[in-house]
PDB file of C-alpha atoms in Angstrom:
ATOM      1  CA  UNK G   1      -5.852 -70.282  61.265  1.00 69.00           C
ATOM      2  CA  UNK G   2      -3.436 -68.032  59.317  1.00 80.00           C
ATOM      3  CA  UNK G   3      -4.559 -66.841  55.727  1.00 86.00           C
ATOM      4  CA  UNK G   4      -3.473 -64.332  53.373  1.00 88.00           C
ATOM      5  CA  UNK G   5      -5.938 -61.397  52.602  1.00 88.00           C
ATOM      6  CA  UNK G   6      -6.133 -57.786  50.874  1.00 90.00           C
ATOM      7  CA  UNK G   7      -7.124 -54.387  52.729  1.00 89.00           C
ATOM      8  CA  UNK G   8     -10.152 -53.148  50.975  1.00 89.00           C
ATOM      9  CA  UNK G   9     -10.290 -50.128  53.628  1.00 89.00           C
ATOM     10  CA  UNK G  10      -8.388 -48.266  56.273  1.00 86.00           C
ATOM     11  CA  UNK G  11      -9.562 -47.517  59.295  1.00 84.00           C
ATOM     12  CA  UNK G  12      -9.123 -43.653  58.941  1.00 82.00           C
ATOM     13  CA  UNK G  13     -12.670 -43.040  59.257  1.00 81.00           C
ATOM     14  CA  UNK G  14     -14.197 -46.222  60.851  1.00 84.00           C
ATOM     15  CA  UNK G  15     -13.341 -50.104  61.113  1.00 86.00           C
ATOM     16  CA  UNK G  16     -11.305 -50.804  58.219  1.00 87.00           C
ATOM     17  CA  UNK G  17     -12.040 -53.793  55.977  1.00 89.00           C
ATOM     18  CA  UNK G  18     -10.347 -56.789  54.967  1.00 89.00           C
ATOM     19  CA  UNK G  19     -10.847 -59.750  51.939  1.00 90.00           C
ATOM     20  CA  UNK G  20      -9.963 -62.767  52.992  1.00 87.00           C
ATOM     21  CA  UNK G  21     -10.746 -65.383  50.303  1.00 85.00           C
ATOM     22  CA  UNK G  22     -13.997 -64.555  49.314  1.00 85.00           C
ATOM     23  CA  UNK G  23     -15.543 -63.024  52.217  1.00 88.00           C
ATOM     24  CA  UNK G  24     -15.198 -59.585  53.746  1.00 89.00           C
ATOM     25  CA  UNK G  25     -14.418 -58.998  57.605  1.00 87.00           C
ATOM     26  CA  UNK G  26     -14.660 -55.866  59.309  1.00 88.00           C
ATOM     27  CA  UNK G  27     -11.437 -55.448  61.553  1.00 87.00           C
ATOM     28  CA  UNK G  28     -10.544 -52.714  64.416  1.00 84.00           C
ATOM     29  CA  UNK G  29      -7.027 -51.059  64.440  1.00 84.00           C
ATOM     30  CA  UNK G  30      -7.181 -51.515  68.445  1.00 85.00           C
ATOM     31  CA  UNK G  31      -6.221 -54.818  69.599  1.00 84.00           C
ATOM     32  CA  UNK G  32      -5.903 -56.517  65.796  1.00 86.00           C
ATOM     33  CA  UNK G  33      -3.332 -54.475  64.053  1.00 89.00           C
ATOM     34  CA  UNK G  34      -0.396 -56.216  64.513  1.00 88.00           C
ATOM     35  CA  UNK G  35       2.085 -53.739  62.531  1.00 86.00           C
ATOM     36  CA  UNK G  36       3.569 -50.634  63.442  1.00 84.00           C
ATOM     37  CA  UNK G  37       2.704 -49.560  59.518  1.00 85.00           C
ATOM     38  CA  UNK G  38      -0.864 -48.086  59.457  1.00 87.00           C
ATOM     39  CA  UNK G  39      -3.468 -49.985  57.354  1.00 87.00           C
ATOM     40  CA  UNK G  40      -3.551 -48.885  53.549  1.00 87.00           C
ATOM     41  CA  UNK G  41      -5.483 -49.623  50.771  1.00 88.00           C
ATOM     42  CA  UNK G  42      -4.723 -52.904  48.480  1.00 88.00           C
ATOM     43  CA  UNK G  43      -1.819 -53.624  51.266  1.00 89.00           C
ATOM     44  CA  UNK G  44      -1.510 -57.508  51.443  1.00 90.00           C
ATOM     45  CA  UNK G  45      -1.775 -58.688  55.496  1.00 90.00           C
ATOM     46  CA  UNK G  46      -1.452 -62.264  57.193  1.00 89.00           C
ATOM     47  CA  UNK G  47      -4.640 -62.625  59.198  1.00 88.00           C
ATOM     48  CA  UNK G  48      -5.499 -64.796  62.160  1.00 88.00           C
ATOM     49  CA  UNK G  49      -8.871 -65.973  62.414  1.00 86.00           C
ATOM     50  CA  UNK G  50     -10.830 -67.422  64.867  1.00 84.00           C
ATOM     51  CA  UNK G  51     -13.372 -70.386  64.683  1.00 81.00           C
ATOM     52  CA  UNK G  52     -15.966 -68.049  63.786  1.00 80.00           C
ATOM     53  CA  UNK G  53     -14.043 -66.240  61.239  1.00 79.00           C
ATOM     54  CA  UNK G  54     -14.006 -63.258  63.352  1.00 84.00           C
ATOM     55  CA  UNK G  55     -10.109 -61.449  62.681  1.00 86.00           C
ATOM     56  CA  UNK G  56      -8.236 -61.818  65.624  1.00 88.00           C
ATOM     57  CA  UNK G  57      -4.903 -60.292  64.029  1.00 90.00           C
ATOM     58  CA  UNK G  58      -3.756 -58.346  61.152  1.00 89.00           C
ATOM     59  CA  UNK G  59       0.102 -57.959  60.066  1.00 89.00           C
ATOM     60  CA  UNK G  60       1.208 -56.714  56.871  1.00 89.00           C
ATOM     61  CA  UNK G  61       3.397 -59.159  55.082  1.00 88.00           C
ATOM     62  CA  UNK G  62       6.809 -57.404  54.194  1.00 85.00           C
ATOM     63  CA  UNK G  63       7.173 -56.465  50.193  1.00 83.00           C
ATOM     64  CA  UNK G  64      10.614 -58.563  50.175  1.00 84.00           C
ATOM     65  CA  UNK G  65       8.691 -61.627  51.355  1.00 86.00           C
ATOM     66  CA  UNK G  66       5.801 -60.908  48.395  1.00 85.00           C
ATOM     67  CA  UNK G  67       9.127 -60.660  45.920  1.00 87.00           C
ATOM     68  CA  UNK G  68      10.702 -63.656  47.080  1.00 86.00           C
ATOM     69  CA  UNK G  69       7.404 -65.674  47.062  1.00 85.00           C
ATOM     70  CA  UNK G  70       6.579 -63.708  43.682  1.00 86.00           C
ATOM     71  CA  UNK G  71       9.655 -65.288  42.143  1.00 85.00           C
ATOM     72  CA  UNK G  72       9.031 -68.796  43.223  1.00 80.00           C
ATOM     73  CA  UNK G  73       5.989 -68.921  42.044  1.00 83.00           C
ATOM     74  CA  UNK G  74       8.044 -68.252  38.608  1.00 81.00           C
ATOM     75  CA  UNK G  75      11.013 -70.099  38.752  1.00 80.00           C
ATOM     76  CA  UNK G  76       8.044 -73.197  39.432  1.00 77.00           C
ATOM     77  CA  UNK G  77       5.855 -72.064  36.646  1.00 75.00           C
ATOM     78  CA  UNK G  78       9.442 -71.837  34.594  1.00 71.00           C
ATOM     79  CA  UNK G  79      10.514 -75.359  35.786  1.00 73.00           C
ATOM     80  CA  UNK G  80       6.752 -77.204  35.531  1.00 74.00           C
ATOM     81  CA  UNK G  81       7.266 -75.659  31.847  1.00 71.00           C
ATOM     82  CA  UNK G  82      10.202 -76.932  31.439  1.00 65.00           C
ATOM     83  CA  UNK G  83       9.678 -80.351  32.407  1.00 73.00           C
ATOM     84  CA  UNK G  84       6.915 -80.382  30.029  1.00 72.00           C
ATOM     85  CA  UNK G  85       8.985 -79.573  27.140  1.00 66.00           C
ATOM     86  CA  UNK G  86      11.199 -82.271  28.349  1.00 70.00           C
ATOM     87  CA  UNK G  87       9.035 -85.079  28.478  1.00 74.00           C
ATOM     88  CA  UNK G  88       7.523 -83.925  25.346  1.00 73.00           C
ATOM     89  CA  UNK G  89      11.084 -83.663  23.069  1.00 76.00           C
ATOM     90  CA  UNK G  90      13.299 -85.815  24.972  1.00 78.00           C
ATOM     91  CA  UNK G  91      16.199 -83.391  27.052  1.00 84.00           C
ATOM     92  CA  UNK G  92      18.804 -84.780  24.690  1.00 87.00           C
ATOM     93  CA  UNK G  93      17.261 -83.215  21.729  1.00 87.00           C
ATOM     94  CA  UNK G  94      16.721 -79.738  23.295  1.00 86.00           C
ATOM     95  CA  UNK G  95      20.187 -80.463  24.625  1.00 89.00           C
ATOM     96  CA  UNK G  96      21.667 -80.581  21.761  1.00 89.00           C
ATOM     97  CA  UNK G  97      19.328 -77.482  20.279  1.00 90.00           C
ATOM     98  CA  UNK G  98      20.693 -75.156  23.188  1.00 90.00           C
ATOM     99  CA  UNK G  99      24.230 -76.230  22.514  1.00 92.00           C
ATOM    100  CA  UNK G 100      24.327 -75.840  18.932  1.00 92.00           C
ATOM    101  CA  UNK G 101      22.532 -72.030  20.022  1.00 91.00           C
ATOM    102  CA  UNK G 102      25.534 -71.369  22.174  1.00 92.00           C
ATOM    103  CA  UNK G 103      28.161 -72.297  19.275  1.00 91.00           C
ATOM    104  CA  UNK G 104      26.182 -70.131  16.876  1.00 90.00           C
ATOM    105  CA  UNK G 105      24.796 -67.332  18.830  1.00 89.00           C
ATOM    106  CA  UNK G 106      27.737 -66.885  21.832  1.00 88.00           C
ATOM    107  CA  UNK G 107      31.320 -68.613  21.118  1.00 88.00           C
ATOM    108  CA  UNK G 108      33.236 -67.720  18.588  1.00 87.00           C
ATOM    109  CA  UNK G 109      33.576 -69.649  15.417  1.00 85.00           C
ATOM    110  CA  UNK G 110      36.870 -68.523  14.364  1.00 80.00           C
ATOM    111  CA  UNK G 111      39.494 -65.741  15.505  1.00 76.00           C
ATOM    112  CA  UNK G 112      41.513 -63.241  13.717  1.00 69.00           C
ATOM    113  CA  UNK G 113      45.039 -62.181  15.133  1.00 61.00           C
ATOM    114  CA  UNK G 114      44.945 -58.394  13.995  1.00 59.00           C
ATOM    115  CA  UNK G 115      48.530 -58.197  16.003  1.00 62.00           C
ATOM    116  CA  UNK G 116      50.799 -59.552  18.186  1.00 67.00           C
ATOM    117  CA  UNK G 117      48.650 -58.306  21.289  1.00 68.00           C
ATOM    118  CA  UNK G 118      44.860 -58.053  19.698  1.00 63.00           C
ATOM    119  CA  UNK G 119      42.963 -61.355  18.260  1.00 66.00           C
ATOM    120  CA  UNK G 120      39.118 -60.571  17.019  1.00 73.00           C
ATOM    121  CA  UNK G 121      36.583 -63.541  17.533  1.00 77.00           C
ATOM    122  CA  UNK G 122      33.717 -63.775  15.509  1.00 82.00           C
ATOM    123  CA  UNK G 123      30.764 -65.612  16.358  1.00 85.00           C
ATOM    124  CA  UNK G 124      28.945 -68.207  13.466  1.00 89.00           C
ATOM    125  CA  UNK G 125      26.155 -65.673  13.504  1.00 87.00           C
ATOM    126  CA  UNK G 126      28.244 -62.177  12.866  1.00 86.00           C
ATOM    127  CA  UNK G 127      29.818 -64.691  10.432  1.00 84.00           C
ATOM    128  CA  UNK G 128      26.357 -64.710   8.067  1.00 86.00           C
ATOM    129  CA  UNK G 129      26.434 -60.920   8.228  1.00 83.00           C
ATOM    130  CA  UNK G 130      29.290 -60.952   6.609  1.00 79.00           C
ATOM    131  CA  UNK G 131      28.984 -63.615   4.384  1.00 79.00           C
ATOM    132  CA  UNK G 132      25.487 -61.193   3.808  1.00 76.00           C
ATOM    133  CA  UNK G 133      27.602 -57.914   3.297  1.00 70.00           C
ATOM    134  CA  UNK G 134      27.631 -56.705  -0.267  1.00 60.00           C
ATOM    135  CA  UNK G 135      31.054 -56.033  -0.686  1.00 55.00           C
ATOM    136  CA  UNK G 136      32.162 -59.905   0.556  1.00 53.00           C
ATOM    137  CA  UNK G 137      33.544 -61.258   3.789  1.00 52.00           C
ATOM    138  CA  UNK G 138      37.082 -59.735   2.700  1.00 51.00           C
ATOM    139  CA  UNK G 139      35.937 -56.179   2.567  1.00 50.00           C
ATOM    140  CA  UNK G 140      33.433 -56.835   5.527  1.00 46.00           C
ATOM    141  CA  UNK G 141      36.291 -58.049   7.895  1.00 52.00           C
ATOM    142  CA  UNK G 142      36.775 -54.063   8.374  1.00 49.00           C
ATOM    143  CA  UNK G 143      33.699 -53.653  10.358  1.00 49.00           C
ATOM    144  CA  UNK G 144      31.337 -53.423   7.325  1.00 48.00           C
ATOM    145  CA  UNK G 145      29.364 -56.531   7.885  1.00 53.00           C
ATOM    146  CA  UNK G 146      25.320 -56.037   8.326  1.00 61.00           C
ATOM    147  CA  UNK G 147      22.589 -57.954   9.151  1.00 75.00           C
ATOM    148  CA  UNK G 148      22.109 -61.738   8.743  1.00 76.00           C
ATOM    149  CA  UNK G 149      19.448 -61.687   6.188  1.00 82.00           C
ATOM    150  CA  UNK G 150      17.933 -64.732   4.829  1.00 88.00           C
ATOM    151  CA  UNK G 151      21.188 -66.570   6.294  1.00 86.00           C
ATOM    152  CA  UNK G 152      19.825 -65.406  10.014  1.00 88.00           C
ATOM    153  CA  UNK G 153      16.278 -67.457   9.180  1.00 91.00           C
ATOM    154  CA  UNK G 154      17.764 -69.968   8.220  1.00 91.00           C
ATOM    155  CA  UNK G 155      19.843 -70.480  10.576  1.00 91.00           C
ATOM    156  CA  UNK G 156      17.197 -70.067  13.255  1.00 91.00           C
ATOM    157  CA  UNK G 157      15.224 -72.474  10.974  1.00 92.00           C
ATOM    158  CA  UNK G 158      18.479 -75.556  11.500  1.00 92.00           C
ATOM    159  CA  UNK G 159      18.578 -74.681  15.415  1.00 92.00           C
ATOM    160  CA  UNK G 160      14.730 -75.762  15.185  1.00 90.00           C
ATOM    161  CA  UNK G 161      14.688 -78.269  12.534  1.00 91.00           C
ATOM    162  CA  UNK G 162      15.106 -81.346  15.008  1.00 90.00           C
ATOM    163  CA  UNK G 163      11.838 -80.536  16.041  1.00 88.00           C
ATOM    164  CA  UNK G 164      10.045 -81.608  12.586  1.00 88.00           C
ATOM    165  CA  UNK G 165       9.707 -85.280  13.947  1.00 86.00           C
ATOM    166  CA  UNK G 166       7.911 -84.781  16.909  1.00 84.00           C
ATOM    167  CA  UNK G 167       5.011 -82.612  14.588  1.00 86.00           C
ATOM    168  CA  UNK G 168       5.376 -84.374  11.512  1.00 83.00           C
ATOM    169  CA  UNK G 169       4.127 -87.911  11.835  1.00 83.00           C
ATOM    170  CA  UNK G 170       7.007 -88.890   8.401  1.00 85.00           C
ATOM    171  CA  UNK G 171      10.026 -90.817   8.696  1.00 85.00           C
ATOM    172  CA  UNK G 172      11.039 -88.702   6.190  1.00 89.00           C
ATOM    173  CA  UNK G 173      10.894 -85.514   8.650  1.00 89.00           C
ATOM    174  CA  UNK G 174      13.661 -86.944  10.756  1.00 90.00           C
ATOM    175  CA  UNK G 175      15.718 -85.457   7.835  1.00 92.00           C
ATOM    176  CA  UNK G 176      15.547 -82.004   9.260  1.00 92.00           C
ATOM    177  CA  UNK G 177      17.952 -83.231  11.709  1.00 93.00           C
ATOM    178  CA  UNK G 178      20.603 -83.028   8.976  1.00 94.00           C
ATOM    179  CA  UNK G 179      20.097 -78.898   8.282  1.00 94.00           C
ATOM    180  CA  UNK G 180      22.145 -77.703  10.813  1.00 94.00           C
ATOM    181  CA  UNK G 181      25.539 -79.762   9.249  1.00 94.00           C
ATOM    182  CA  UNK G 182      23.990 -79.111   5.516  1.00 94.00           C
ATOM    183  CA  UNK G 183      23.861 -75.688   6.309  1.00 93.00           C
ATOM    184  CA  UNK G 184      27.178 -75.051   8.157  1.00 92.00           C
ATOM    185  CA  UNK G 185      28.707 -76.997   5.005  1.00 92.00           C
ATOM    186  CA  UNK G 186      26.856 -74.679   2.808  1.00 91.00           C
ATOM    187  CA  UNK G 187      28.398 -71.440   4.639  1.00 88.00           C
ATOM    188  CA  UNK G 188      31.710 -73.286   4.742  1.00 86.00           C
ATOM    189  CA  UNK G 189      31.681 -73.253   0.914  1.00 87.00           C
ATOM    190  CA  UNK G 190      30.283 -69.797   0.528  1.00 82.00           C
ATOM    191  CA  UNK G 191      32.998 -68.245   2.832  1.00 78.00           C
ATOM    192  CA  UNK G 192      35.579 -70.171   0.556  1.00 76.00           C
ATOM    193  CA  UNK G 193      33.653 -69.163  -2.968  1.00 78.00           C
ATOM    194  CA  UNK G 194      33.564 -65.689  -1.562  1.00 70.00           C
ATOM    195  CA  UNK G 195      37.218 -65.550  -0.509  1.00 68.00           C
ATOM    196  CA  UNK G 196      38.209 -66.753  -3.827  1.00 67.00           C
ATOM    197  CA  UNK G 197      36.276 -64.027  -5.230  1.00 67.00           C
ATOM    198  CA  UNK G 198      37.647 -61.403  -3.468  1.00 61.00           C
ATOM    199  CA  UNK G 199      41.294 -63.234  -4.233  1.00 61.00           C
ATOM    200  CA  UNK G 200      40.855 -63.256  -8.123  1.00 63.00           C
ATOM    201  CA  UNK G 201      39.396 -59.503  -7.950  1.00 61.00           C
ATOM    202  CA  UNK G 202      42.763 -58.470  -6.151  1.00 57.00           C
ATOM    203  CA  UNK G 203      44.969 -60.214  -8.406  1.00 56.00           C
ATOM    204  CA  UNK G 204      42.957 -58.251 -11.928  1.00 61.00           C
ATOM    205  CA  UNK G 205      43.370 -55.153 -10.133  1.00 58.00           C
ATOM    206  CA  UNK G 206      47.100 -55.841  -9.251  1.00 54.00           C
ATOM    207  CA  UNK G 207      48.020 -56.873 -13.221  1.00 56.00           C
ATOM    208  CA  UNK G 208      46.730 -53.729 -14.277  1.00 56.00           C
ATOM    209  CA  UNK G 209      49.515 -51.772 -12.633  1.00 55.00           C
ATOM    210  CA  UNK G 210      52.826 -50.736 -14.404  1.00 51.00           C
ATOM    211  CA  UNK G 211      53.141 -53.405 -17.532  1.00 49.00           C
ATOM    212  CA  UNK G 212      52.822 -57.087 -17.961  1.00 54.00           C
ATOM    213  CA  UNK G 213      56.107 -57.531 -15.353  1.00 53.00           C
ATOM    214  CA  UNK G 214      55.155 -55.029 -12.551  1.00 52.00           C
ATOM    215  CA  UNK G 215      51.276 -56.412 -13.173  1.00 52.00           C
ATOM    216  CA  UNK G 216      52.775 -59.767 -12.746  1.00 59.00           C
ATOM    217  CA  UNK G 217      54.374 -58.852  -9.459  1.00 59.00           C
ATOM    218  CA  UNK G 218      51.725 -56.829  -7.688  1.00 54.00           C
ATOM    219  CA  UNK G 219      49.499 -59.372  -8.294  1.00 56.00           C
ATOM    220  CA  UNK G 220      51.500 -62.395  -6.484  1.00 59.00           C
ATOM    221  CA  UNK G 221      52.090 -59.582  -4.085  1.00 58.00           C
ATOM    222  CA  UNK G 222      48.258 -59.468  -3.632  1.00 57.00           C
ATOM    223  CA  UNK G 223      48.432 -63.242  -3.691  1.00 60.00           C
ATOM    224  CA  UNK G 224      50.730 -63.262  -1.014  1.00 62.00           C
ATOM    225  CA  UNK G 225      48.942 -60.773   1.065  1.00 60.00           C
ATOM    226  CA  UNK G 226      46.015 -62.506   1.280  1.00 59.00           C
ATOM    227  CA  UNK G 227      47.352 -65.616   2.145  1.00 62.00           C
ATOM    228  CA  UNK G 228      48.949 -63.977   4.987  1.00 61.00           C
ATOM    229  CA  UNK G 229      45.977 -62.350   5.945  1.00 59.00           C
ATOM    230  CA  UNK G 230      43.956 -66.278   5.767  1.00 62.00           C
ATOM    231  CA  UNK G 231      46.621 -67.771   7.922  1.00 66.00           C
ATOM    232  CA  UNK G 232      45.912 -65.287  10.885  1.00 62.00           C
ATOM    233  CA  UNK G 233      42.613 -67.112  11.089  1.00 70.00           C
ATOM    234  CA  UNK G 234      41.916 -69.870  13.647  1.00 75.00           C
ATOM    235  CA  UNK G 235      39.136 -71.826  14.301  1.00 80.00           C
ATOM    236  CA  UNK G 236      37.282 -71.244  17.549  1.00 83.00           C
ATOM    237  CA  UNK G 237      35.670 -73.133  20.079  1.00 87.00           C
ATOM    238  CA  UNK G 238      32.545 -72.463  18.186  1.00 88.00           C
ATOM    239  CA  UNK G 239      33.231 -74.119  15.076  1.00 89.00           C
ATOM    240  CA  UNK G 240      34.243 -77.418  17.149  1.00 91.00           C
ATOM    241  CA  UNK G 241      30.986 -77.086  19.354  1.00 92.00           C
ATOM    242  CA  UNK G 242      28.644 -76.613  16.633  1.00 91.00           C
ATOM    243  CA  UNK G 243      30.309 -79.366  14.187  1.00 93.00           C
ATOM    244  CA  UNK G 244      30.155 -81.737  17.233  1.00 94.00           C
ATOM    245  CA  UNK G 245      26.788 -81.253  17.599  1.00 93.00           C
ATOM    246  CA  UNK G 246      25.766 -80.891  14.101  1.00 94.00           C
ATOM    247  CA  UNK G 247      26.738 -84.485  13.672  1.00 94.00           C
ATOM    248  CA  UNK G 248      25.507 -85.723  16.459  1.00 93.00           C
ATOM    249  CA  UNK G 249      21.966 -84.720  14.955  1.00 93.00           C
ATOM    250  CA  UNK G 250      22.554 -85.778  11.428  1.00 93.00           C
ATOM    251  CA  UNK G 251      23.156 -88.858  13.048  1.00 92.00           C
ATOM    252  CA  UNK G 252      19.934 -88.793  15.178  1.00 90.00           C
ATOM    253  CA  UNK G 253      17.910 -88.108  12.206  1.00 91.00           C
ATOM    254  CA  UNK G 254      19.341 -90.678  10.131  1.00 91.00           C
ATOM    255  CA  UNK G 255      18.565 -93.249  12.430  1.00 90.00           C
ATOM    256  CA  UNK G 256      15.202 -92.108  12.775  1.00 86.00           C
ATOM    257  CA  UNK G 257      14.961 -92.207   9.603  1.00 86.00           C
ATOM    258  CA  UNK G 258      16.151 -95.405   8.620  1.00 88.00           C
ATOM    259  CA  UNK G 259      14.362 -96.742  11.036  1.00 82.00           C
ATOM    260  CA  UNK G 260      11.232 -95.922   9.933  1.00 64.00           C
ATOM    261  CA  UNK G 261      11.270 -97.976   6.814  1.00 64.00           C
TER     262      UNK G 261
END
């Protein structure tokens, strides 16, 4: 019978020795050692035993065969884990979780066209950092935006939110389903609030300039810029992921909720 074991010595100076489960057998190099690498310390060998238990052959067991078996042993672990989580949250619910990740964290929400030949995307999370960047999304459209802030744990916060029901024994906590549109909504407004901002601070500046005539003009020329500017933004594949799934949840968690009562 063929089991795995573990050299515990060489046979430099004597028989080596070899674990084998949880027993120790003396082996000989002569006759046993199956490998044309020499014995070594800790090397892992396939050994063939005999009723007895005496070792009748030793081989080592190749380190690409340990790797491959190494990452089986993971990708099962991985997958028995996974299949837990699963049965435990339903795979349309962590479905939805990872998709609404992918639209925030990986696809772009909406796209700039800097020129004929260049179009930035920007991604609903590089979004918040600009949304989070003290001068406003206008000046932070240069490459000033930062981090996410509190807009970064929240969002993380919404991509776990549809998890509330399955820990909080409420009909009340299938409401957390509805964060992830609430919140979009919310940074839909912001953007907009900011924008406007950034819009009426152009226009003061520009009416400043050369008299109540030339102040009148630069400013519907900073108008007119800026409109310009807004309609070389697009919407993104993002933005249509994340709504799509955003609703599908606030739609899971008010059915939940309502039927609860």
């Amino acid at each position: 019978m063929k089991q795995r074991g573990k050299i515990l010595r060489d046979t430099s100076a004597g028989p080596g020795l070899v674990m084998i489960g949880s027993r120790q057998h003396p082996f000989d190099l002569e006759g046993v050692w199956q490998s044309s690498q020499a014995p070594a310390v800790n090397m892992t060998v396939e050994a063939l035993l005999d009723d007895t238990g005496r070792v009748i052959t030793l081989s080592v067991v190749a380190e690409s065969q340990l790797a491959r078996e190494a990452a089986d042993e993971a990708m099962a672990a991985v997958k028995q884990k996974g299949n837990a989580l699963v049965a435990r949250f339903g795979p349309r619910t962590l479905g939805a979780m990872a998709l609404l990740a992918i639209g925030w964290f990986m696809l772009n929400v909406v796209s700039v066209q800097v020129s004929a030949d260049y179009r930035v995307g920007i991604s609903f999370w590089k979004l918040l950092g600009l949304i989070n960047s003290p001068g406003g999304v206008i000046n932070a459209m240069g490459g000033n935006g930062g981090s996410a802030g509190i807009y970064g744990v929240v969002a993380v916060l919404a991509i776990v939110a549809p998890l509330a029901p399955y820990f909080v024994k409420d009909r009340r906590a299938h409401l957390a389903n509805l964060l992830p549109l609430v919140f979009m909504a919310a940074i839909g407004i912001a953007i907009y609030l900011n924008i406007s901002d950034g819009l009426s601070q152009a226009k003061t500046a520009a009416s400043y300039f050369g008299g109540r005539d030339a102040g009148r003009m630069a400013s519907d020329f900073a108008s007119q810029m800026v409109r310009e500017a807004l309609k070389a933004i697009s919407l993104g594949l993002g933005a249509y992921l994340s709504l799509i799934v955003s609703v599908y949840l606030a739609g899971t968690g008010l059915r939940g909720f309502l039927a609860g009562r």
